[in-house]
Short mmCIF file of C-alpha atoms and ligand atoms in Angstrom, two decimals:
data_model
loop_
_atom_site.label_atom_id
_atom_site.label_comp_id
_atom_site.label_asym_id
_atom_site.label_seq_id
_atom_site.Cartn_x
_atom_site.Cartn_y
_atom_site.Cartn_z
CA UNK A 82 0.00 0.00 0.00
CA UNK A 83 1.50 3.33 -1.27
CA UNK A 84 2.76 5.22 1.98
CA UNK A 85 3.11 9.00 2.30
CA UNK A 86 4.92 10.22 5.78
CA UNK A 87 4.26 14.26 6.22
CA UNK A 88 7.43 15.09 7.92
CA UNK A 89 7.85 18.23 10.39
CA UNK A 90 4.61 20.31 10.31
CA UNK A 91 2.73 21.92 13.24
CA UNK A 92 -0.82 19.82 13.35
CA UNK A 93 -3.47 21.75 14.07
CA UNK A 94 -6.83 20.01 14.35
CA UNK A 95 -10.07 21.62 15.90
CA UNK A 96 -9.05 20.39 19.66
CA UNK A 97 -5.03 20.50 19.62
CA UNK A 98 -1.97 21.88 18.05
CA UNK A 99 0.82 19.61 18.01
CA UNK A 100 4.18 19.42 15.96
CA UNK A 101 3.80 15.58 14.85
CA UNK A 102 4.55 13.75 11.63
CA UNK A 103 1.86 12.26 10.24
CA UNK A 104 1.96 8.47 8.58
CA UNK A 105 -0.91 8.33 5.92
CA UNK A 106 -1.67 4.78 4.43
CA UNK A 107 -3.44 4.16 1.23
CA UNK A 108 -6.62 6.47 1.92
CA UNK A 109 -5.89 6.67 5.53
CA UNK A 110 -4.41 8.36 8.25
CA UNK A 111 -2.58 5.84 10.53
CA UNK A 112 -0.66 7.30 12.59
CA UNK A 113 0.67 10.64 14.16
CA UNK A 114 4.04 10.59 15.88
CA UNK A 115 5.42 13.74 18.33
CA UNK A 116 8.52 15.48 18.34
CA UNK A 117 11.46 13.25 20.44
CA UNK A 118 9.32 10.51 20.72
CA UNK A 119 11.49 8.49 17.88
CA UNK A 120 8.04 7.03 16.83
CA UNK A 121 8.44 8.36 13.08
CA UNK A 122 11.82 7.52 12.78
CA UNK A 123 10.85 3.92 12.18
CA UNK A 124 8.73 4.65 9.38
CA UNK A 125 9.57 3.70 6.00
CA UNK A 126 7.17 5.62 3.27
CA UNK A 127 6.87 5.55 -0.85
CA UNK A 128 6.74 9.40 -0.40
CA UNK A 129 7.93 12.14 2.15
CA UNK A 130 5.95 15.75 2.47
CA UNK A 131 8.70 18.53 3.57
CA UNK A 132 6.15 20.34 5.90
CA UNK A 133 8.58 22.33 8.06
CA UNK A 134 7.24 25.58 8.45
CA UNK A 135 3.66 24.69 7.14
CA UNK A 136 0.73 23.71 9.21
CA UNK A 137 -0.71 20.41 8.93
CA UNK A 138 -4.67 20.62 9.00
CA UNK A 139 -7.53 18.50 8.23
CA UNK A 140 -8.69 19.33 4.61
CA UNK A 141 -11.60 21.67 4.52
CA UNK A 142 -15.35 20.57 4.75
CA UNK A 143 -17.90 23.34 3.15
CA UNK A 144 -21.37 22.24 3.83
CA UNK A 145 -23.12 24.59 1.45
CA UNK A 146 -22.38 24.65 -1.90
CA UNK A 147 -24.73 24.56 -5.33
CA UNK A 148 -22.43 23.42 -8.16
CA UNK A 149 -24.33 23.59 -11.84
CA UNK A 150 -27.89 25.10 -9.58
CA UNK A 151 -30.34 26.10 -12.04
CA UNK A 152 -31.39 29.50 -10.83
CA UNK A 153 -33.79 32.66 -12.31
CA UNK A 154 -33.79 31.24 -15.96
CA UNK A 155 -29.73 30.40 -15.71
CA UNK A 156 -27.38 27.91 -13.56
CA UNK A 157 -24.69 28.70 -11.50
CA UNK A 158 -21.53 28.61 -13.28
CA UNK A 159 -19.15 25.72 -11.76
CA UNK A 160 -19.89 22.67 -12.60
CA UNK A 161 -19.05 19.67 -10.08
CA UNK A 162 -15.91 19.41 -12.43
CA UNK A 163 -15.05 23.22 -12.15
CA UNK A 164 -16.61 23.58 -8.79
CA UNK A 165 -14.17 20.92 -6.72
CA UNK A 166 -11.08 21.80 -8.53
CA UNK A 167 -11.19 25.20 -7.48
CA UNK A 168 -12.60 24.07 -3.80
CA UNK A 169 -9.23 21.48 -3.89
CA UNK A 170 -7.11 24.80 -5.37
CA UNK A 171 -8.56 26.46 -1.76
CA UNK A 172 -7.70 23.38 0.30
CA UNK A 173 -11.06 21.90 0.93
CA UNK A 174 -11.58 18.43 0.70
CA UNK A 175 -14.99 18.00 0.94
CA UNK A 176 -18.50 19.89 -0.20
CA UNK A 177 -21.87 18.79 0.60
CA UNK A 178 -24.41 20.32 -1.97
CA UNK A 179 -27.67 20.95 -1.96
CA UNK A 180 -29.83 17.84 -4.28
CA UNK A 181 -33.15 19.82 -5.56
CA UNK A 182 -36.52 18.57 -5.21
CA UNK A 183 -38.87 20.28 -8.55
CA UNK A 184 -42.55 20.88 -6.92
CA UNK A 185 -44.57 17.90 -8.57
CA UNK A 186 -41.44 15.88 -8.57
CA UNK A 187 -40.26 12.93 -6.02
CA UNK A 188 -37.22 13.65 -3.99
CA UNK A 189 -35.59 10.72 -5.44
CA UNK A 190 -35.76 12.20 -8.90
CA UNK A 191 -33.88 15.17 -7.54
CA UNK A 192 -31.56 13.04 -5.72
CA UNK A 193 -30.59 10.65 -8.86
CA UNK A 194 -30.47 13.84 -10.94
CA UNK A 195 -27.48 15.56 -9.04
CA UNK A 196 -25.89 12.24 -8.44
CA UNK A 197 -25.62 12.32 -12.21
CA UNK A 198 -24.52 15.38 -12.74
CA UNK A 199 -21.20 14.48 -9.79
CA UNK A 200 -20.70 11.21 -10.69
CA UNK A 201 -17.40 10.59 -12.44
CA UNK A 202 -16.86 14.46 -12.14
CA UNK A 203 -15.43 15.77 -9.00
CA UNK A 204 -12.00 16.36 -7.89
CA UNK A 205 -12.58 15.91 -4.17
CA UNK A 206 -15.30 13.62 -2.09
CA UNK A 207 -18.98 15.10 -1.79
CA UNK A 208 -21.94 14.50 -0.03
CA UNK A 209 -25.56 15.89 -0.63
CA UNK A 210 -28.52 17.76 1.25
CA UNK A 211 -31.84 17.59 -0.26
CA UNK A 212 -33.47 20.47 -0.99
CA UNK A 213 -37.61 19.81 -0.37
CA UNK A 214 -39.33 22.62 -2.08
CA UNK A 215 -42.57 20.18 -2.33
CA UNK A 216 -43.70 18.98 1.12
CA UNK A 217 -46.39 16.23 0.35
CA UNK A 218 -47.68 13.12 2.20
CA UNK A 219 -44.78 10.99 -0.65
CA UNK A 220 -42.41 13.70 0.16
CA UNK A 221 -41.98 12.96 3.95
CA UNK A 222 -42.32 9.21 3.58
CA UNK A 223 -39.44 9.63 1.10
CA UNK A 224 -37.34 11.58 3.53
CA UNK A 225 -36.87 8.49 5.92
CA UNK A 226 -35.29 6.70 2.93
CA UNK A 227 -33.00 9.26 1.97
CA UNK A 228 -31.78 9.60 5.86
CA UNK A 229 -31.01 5.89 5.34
CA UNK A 230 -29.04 6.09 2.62
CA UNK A 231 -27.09 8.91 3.85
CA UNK A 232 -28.74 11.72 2.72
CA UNK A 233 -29.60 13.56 6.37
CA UNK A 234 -30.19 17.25 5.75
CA UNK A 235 -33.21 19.14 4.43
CA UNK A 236 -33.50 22.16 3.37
CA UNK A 237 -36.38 24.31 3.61
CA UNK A 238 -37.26 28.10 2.60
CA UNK A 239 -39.28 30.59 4.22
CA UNK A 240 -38.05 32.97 1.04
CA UNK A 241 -38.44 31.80 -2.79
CA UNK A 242 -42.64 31.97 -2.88
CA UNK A 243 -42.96 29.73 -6.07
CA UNK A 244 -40.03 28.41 -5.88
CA UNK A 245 -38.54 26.44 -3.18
CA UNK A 246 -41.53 28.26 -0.15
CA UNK A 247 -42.52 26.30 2.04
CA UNK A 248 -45.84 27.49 4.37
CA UNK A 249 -45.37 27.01 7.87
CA UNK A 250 -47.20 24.11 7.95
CA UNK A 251 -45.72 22.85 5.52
CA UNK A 252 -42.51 23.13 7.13
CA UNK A 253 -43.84 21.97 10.99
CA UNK A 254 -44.50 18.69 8.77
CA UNK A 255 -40.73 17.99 8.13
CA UNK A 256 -39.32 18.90 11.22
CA UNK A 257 -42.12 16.41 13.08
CA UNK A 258 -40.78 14.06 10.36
CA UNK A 259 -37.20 15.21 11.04
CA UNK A 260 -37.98 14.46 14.79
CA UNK A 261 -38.84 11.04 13.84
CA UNK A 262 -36.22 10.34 11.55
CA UNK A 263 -33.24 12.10 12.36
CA UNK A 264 -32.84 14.04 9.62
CA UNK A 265 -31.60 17.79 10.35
CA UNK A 266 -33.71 20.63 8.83
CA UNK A 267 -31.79 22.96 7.36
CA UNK A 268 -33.49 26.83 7.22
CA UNK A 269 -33.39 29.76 4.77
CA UNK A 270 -34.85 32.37 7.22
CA UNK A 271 -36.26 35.28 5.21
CA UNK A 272 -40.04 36.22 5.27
CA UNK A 273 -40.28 35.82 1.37
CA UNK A 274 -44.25 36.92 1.42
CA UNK A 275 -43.44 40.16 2.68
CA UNK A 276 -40.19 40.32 0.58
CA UNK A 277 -42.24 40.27 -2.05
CA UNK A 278 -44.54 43.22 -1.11
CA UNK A 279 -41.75 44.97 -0.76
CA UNK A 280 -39.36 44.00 -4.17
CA UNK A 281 -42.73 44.68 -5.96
CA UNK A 282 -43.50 48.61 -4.24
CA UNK A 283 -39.86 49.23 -4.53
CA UNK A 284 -39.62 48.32 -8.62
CA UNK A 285 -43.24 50.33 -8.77
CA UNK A 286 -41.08 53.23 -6.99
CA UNK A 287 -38.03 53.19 -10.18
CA UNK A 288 -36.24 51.70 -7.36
CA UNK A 289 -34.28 49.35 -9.90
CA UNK A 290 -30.31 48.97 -8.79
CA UNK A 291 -28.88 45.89 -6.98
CA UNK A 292 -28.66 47.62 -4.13
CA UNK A 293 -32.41 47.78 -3.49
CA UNK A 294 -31.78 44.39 -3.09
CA UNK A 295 -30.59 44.86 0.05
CA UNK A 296 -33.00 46.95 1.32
CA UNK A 297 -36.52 45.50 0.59
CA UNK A 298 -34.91 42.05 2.05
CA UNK A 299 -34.80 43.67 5.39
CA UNK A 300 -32.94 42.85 8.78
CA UNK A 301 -36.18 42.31 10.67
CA UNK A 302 -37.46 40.07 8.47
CA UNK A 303 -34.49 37.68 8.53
CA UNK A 304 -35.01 37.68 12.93
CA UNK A 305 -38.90 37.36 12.62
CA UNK A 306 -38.64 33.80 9.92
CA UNK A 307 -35.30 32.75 12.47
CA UNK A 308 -37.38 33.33 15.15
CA UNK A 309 -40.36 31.75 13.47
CA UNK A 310 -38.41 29.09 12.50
CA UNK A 311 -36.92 28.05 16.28
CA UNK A 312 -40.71 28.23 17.46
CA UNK A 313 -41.48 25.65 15.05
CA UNK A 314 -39.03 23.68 15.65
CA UNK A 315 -39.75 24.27 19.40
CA UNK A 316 -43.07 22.73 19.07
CA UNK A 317 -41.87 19.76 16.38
CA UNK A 318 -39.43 19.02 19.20
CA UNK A 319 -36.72 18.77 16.18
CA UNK A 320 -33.39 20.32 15.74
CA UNK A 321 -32.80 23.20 13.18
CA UNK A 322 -29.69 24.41 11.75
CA UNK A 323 -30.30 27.85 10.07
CA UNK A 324 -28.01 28.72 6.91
CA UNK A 325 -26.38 31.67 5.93
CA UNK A 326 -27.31 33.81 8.56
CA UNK A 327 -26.34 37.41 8.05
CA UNK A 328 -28.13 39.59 10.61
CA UNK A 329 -26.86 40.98 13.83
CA UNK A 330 -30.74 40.49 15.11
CA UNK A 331 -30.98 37.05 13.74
CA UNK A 332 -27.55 35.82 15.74
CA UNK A 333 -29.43 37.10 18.95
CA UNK A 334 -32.59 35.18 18.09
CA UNK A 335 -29.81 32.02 17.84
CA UNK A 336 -28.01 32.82 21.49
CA UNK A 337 -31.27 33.33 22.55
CA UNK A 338 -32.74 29.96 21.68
CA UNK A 339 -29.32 28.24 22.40
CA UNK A 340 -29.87 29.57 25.95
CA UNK A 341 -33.02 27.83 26.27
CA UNK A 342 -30.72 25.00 25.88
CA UNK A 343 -32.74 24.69 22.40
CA UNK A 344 -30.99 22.20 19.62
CA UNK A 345 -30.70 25.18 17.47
CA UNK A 346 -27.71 25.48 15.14
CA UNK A 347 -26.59 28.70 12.66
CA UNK A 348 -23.70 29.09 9.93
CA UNK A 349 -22.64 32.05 8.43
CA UNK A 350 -20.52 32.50 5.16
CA UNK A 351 -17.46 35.00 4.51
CA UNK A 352 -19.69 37.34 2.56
CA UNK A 353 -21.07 38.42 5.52
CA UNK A 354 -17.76 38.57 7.69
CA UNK A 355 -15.74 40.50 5.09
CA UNK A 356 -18.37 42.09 2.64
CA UNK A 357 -21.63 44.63 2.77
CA UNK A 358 -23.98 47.00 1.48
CA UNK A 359 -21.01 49.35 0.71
CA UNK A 360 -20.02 46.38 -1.89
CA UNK A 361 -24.16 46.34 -2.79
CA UNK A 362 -24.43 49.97 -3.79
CA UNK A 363 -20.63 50.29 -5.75
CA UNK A 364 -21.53 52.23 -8.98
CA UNK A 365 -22.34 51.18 -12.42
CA UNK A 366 -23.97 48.12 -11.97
CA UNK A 367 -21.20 46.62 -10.32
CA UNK A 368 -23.38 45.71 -7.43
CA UNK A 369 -24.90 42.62 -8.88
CA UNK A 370 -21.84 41.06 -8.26
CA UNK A 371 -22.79 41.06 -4.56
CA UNK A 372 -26.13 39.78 -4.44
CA UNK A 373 -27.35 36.94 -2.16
CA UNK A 374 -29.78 36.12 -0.10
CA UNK A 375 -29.87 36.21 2.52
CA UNK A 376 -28.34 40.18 1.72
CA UNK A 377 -25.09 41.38 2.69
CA UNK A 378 -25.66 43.66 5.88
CA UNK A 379 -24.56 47.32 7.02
CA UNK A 380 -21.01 46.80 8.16
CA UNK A 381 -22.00 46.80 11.72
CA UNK A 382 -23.48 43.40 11.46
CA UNK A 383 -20.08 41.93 11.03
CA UNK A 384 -18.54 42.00 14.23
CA UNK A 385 -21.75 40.29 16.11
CA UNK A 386 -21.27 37.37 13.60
CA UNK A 387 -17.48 37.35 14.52
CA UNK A 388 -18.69 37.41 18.14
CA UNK A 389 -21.30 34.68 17.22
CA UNK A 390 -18.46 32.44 16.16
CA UNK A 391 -15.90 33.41 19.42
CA UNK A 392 -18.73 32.35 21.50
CA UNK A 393 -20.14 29.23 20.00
CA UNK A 394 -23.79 30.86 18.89
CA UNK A 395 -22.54 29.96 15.68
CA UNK A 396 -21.46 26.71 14.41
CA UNK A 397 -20.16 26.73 11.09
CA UNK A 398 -18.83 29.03 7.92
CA UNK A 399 -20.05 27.56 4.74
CA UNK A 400 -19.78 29.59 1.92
CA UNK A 401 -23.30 28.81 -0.43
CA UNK A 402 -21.11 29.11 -3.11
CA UNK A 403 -23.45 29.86 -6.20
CA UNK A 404 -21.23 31.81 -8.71
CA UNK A 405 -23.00 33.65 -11.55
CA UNK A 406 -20.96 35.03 -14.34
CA UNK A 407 -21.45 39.39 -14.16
CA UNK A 408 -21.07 39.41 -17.67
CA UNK A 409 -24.50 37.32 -19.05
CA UNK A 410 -26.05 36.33 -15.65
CA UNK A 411 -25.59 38.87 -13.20
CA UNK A 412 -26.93 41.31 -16.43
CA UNK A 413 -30.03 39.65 -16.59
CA UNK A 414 -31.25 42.07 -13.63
CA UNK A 415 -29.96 45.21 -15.32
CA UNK A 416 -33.06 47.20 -14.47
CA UNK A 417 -34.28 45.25 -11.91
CA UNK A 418 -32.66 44.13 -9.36
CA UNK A 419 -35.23 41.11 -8.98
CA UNK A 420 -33.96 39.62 -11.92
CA UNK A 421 -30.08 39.33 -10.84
CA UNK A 422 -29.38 35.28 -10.26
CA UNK A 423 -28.90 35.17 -6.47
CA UNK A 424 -25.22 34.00 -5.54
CA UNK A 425 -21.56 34.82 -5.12
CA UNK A 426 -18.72 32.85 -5.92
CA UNK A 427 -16.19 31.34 -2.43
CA UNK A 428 -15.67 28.13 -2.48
CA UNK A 429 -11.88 28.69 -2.84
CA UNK A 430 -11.70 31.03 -0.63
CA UNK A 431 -13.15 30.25 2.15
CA UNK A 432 -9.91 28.87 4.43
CA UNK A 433 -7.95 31.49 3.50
CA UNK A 434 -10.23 34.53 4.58
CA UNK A 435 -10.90 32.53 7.78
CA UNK A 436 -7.03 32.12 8.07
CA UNK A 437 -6.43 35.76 7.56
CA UNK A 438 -9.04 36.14 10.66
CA UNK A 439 -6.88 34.15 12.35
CA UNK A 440 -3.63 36.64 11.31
CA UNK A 441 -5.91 39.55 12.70
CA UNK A 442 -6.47 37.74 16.04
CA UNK A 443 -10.65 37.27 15.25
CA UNK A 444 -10.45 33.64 16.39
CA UNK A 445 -7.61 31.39 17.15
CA UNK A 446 -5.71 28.71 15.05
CA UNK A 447 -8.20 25.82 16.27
CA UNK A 448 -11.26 27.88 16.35
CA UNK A 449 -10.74 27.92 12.23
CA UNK A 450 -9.72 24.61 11.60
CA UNK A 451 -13.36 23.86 14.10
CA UNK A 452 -15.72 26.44 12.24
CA UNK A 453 -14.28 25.33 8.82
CA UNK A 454 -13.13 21.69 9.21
CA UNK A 455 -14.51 20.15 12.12
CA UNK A 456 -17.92 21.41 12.98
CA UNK A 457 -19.05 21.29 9.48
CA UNK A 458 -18.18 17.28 9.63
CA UNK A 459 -19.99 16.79 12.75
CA UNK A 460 -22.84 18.72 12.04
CA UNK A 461 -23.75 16.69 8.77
CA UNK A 462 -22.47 13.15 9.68
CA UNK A 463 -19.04 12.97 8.51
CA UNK A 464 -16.52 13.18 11.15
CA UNK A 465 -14.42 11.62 12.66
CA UNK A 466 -13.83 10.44 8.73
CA UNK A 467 -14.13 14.18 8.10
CA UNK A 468 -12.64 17.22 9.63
CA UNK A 469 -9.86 16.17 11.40
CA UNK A 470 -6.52 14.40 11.56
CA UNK A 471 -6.22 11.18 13.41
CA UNK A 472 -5.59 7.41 12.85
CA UNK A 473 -8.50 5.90 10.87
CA UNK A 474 -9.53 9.13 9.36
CA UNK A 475 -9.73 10.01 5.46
CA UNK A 476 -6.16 11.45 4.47
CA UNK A 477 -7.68 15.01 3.82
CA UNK A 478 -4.82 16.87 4.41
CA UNK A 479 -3.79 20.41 3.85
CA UNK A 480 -0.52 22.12 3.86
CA UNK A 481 -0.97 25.25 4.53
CA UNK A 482 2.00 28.03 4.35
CA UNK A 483 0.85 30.65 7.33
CA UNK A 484 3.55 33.20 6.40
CA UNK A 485 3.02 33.06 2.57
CA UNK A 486 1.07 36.53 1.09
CA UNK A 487 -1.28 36.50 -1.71
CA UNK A 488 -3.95 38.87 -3.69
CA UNK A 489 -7.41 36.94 -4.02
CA UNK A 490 -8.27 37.77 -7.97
CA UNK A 491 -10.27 36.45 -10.93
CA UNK A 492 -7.13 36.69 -12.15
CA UNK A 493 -5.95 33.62 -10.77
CA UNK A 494 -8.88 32.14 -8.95
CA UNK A 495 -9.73 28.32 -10.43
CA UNK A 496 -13.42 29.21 -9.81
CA UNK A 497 -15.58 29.20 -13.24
CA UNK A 498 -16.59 32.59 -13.31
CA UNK A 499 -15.35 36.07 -14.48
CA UNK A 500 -15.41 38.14 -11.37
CA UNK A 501 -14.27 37.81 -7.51
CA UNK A 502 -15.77 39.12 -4.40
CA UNK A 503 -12.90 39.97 -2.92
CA UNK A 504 -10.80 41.19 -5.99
CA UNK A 505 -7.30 42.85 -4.94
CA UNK A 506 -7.65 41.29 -1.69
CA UNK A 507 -3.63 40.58 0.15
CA UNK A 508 -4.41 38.41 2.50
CA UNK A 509 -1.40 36.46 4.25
CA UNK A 510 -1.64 32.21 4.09
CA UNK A 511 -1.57 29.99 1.22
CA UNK A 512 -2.52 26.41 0.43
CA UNK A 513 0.94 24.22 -0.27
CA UNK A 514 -0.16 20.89 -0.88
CA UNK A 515 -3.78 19.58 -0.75
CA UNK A 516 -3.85 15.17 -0.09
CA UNK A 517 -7.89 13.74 -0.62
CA UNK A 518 -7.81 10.41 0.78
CA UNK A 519 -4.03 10.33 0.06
CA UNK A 520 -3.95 11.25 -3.27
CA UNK A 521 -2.04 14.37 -3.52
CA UNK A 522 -4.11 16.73 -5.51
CA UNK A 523 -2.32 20.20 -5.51
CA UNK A 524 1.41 20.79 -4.93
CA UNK A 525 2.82 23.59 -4.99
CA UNK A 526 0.69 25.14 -7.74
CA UNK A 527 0.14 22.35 -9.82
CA UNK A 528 -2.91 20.64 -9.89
CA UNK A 529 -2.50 16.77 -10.25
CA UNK A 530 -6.01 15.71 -9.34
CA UNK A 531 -8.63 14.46 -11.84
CA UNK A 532 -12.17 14.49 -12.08
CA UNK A 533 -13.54 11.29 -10.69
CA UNK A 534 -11.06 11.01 -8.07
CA UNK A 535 -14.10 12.34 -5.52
CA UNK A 536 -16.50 10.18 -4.18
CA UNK A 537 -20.29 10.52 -2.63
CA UNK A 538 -20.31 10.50 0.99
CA UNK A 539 -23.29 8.95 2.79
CA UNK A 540 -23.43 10.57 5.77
CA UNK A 541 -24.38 9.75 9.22
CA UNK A 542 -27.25 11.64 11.41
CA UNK A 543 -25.80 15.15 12.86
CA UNK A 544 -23.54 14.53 15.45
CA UNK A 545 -24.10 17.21 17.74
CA UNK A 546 -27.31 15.29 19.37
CA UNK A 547 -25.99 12.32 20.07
ZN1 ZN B 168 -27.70 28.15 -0.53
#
């Protein structure tokens, strides 16, 4: 069995940093050795990683992604293929994305349809959510099925009426399934009927630029669906795990909940932490580069979500990564901002901007490798295989230079799409080498992956209730 032995790094996993050599085996992690214990010096290996200098950390887990998502008359730009390279390019390992459920259509048509569009395409191992946008008497029957073949998540919207909405019946339905089950509902949180009111009087007002966008989809009613949503799952007696949550209000309806002692989960993405309505009104049309919903905020809301993720009120920084070309997509709203294909690109990103939060002394060292590595595995039924680095887990492994200085561009971003959030960006980290279960897929910027390499992930039932 081909042995790689990852000599002289400092591992940092999301409960310990330790300068150990790490012994991978086939697909696996078998062992780690300390410093002075003489452990490593035994080893023999087909292949020896120079990490001296570098951190050693468990390969990145993003646990909301939408590769090829057909969205507003268009799809999101990365495909699987395009999607997972880049995410490999940004050192994560593994993506679970979001499986879509048409309204008149069975969740196992959705299901086989995305597993056909990954199969035999992605660089790096994946795992779905389903998306149920059609909650029916088949529907929830179906769900206990999918939990049992690994498919635990579902994702429900209070936003998208006509689209993915769910009523509130509707949605106390899956979580009392959920409840049953096992499966882990997974919320949008934005009161879409009276977003709509509101898109509709603003458009009637020549209110027409992206950055309406973020006005009409107000603050308040982001807290009143989270807080809607925690009631309901209150009196389902499920669990709930809120995406993408943006709003300072909305993190206090979390904390509150969690104080209850409530099983009530929320993940934020680096748009929020690092972008906001200053990016939404930029001139020209140049904000429809930045839309997303849930909105980017007022810069203010950015330090409670950094406080949300100190304190443990939030779990996990996905990034929804849902690129839209500007040039062809994004255009489609030119005079009204309705029509611009919600999404931003990230998914290479992502551990780098939460590394440079590290650099700025947001969070620690272990609190990133947790919000981005561990805690995403956990959460959806993946770790200890996922997330971390320790004998009989998946050879994810990152590299990662912590001294090394680069400018985040379209430029030289691997992500299919023609513009980046965070153009001209220095931040200060770099991926070295990226391993998926052993397989070295980047080196020193050179990607020697291939599409196929990545396999589906059943996953187990969130690992926070046990
Ligand atoms: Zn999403």
């Amino acid at each position: 069995m081909n042995r790689t032995v990852i000599r002289g790094g400092l591992v940092v996993t999301a409960a310990e940093e330790v300068h150990a050599d790490v012994l991978v085996e086939g697909e696996k992690v078998v062992a780690l050795a300390s410093y002075g214990s003489g452990v490593a010096e035994g080893w023999t290996a087909d292949r020896v990683l120079d990490a001296r200098g570098l951190y050693v950390i468990p390969g990145g887990v993003d646990a909301h992604t939408h590769m090829e998502l057909p969205f507003g008359g268009t799809s999101a730009s990365d495909t699987f293929e395009t999607g997972t390279r880049a995410a490999a390019w940004g050192g994560t390992t593994t993506i679970v994305d979001f499986a879509v459920q048409s309204v008149g259509s069975s969740l196992r048509e959705g299901l086989d349809t995305w597993h056909a569009k990954a199969q035999g395409a992605c660089a790096i191992d994946y795992g779905f959510h389903m998306i149920l946008a059609d909650v029916t008497e088949h529907s929830l029957k179906e769900m206990d099925l999918l939990v049992a073949e690994g498919v635990t998540s579902f994702k429900l919207f209070m936003a998208y009426p006509g689209v993915f909405y769910s009523d509130d019946g509707k949605i106390l339905r899956a979580m009392q399934r959920g409840a049953e089950n096992g499966g882990l509902i997974m919320m949008h949180a934005e009161n879409g009927i009276a977003i709509d009111v509101l898109v509709e009087q603003a458009l009637a007002a020549g209110k027409t630029d992206p950055r309406y966008h973020g006005e009409v989809r107000r603050e308040l009613l982001e807290a009143e669906a989270t807080h809607r949503a925690i009631k309901l799952a209150q009196v389902a007696g499920s669990p709930l795990y809120v995406v993408h949550v943006s709003a300072a209000s909305a993190v206090a309806e979390l904390a509150a909940a969690r104080r209850q002692g409530l099983s009530v989960f929320g993940e934020t993405c680096p748009q929020y932490l690092f972008l906001s309505t200053d990016n939404l009104a930029e001139p020209g049309f140049e904000g429809a580069k930045y839309v997303c919903s849930t909105p980017l905020r007022p810069r203010e809301h950015q330090a409670e979500l950094w406080k949300g993720l100190r304190t443990g009120d939030l779990q996990v920084v996905s990034t929804d990564h849902c690129p839209f070309c500007f040039s062809g997509q994004k255009e489609l709203g030119r005079g009204d901002f309705s029509k611009i294909p919600n999404g931003l690109p990230g998914v290479e990103n992502r551990m780098d901007l939460l590394h440079q939060a590290v650099v700025e002394g947001r969070i620690s060292r272990r609190r990133w490798i947790e919000i981005a590595c561990a805690a995403p595995a956990r959460m959806f039924g993946l770790y200890p295989r996922k997330g971390t680095i320790a004998p009989g887990a998946d050879a994810d492994i990152v590299l990662y230079d912590p001294a090394a200085r680069q400018t985040l561009s379209a430029a030289t971003h691997h992500m299919n799409v023609d513009y980046s959030a965070y153009e001209g960006k220095e931040v200060t980290g770099k991926v070295r080498t990226v391993l998926s279960r052993g397989a070295v897929v980047i080196d020193d910027g050179a990607y020697l992956g291939r599409a196929g390499h990545g396999r589906y992930q059943p996953r187990a039932t969130c690992q926070y209730l046990d």
